[in-house]
Amino acid sequence: MPIDIAHVELFVLVFIRVASALAVLPVFSHGAVTPMVKAALSAAIALLLVPTLTSGLPATSGTLPDFFLLAIRETLCGILLGFAGQFLFYAIDIGGQLIGFQAGFSIVASIDPNTETQSTVLTQVYNLTAILVFLAIDGHHTMLRAVADSFHSIPIGGLAVGSSLSEWTLNAAKTALADGIRLAAPIMVTLLLTDVGLGILVRVAPQMNIFVVGFPLKIGITLIMIGTTLGSVIAIFTAQYAEFGRQIPGFLRLLTTP
C-alpha cells in the first residue's frame, strides 16, 4: 500500500502543534511528566485528530521551505495555546509568593519542579493544591479539548496574530494579578497586624529577642491562616477555571484575526 506523503506531512504538523501545546500547558508541562510521555501522548492525539481534519494542508505547502514555515507556525500556535492555559496558575503563583515573602519563607526558597525556577515552599504547596483541584475538576480534559478544537478554528497554517491578542494577554495578566492579591490579602493583612503587634511589644520590652519570638509566631499564624483560607483559594481557582472555559472559543478566534 503506497504511503501518501500529504497525510504524513499533515500528521507531522498536527503532532508539532499538539506537542508544542503540551510542552507549555499546565500539568502536562510539569517536570514529573517525562519528554517520552509527552511525545507518546502527542503522537496518540495526532493520530486521533488527523482523520477528523477536513481542511488538510494549505495549497502552498508543496515545497520543503513552505513546510518548514508551516512547522514554525504550528509550533507558535501550540505555544500560544499552552501560554493561555498557564494564566490559570499565575494567580496561585503570585499569591504564594506574596504570602511567602511576608511570612519570611523567602529565605528558604528552593527550586520548583513545575516551573524550574526558585520559589518559596508556600508557592509550591499552593501549586500542588491547584494541580490536584485542576485534575479533580477535569481541567486536563478541557485543555486537551481546546487543543483539539483549535484545528477546526485555526486550520493548518491559519495562525494570524494581531493586536487583539496583546489586549487579551494584558487583560488576563491584570486578572491574574488581581486574583493573586485577593488570594493573599487575608493572610498578608493578618501578618501585617502581627508585625505591628511585635513592634509594640519590642517598644514595651526592649530586652526581648524579637527574632526568636517573631519567626515562630509568624510561621504558626501563617499555617493557621492557610488552613482557614484554603477553601477560598480553591474557590478562586475554580472560578478562574470556569471563566477560562468560557473564554476558549474567543481566544481561538483571536489566533485567526490579524
mmCIF file of C-alpha atoms in Angstrom, residues 21 144 181 188 203:
data_model
loop_
_atom_site.group_PDB
_atom_site.id
_atom_site.type_symbol
_atom_site.label_atom_id
_atom_site.label_comp_id
_atom_site.label_asym_id
_atom_site.label_seq_id
_atom_site.Cartn_x
_atom_site.Cartn_y
_atom_site.Cartn_z
ATOM 1 C CA ALA A 21 0.963 22.891 23.444
ATOM 2 C CA LEU A 144 -6.906 18.684 25.538
ATOM 3 C CA ILE A 181 -3.593 39.754 45.572
ATOM 4 C CA MET A 188 -0.958 39.432 54.417
ATOM 5 C CA ARG A 203 8.948 49.034 72.498
#
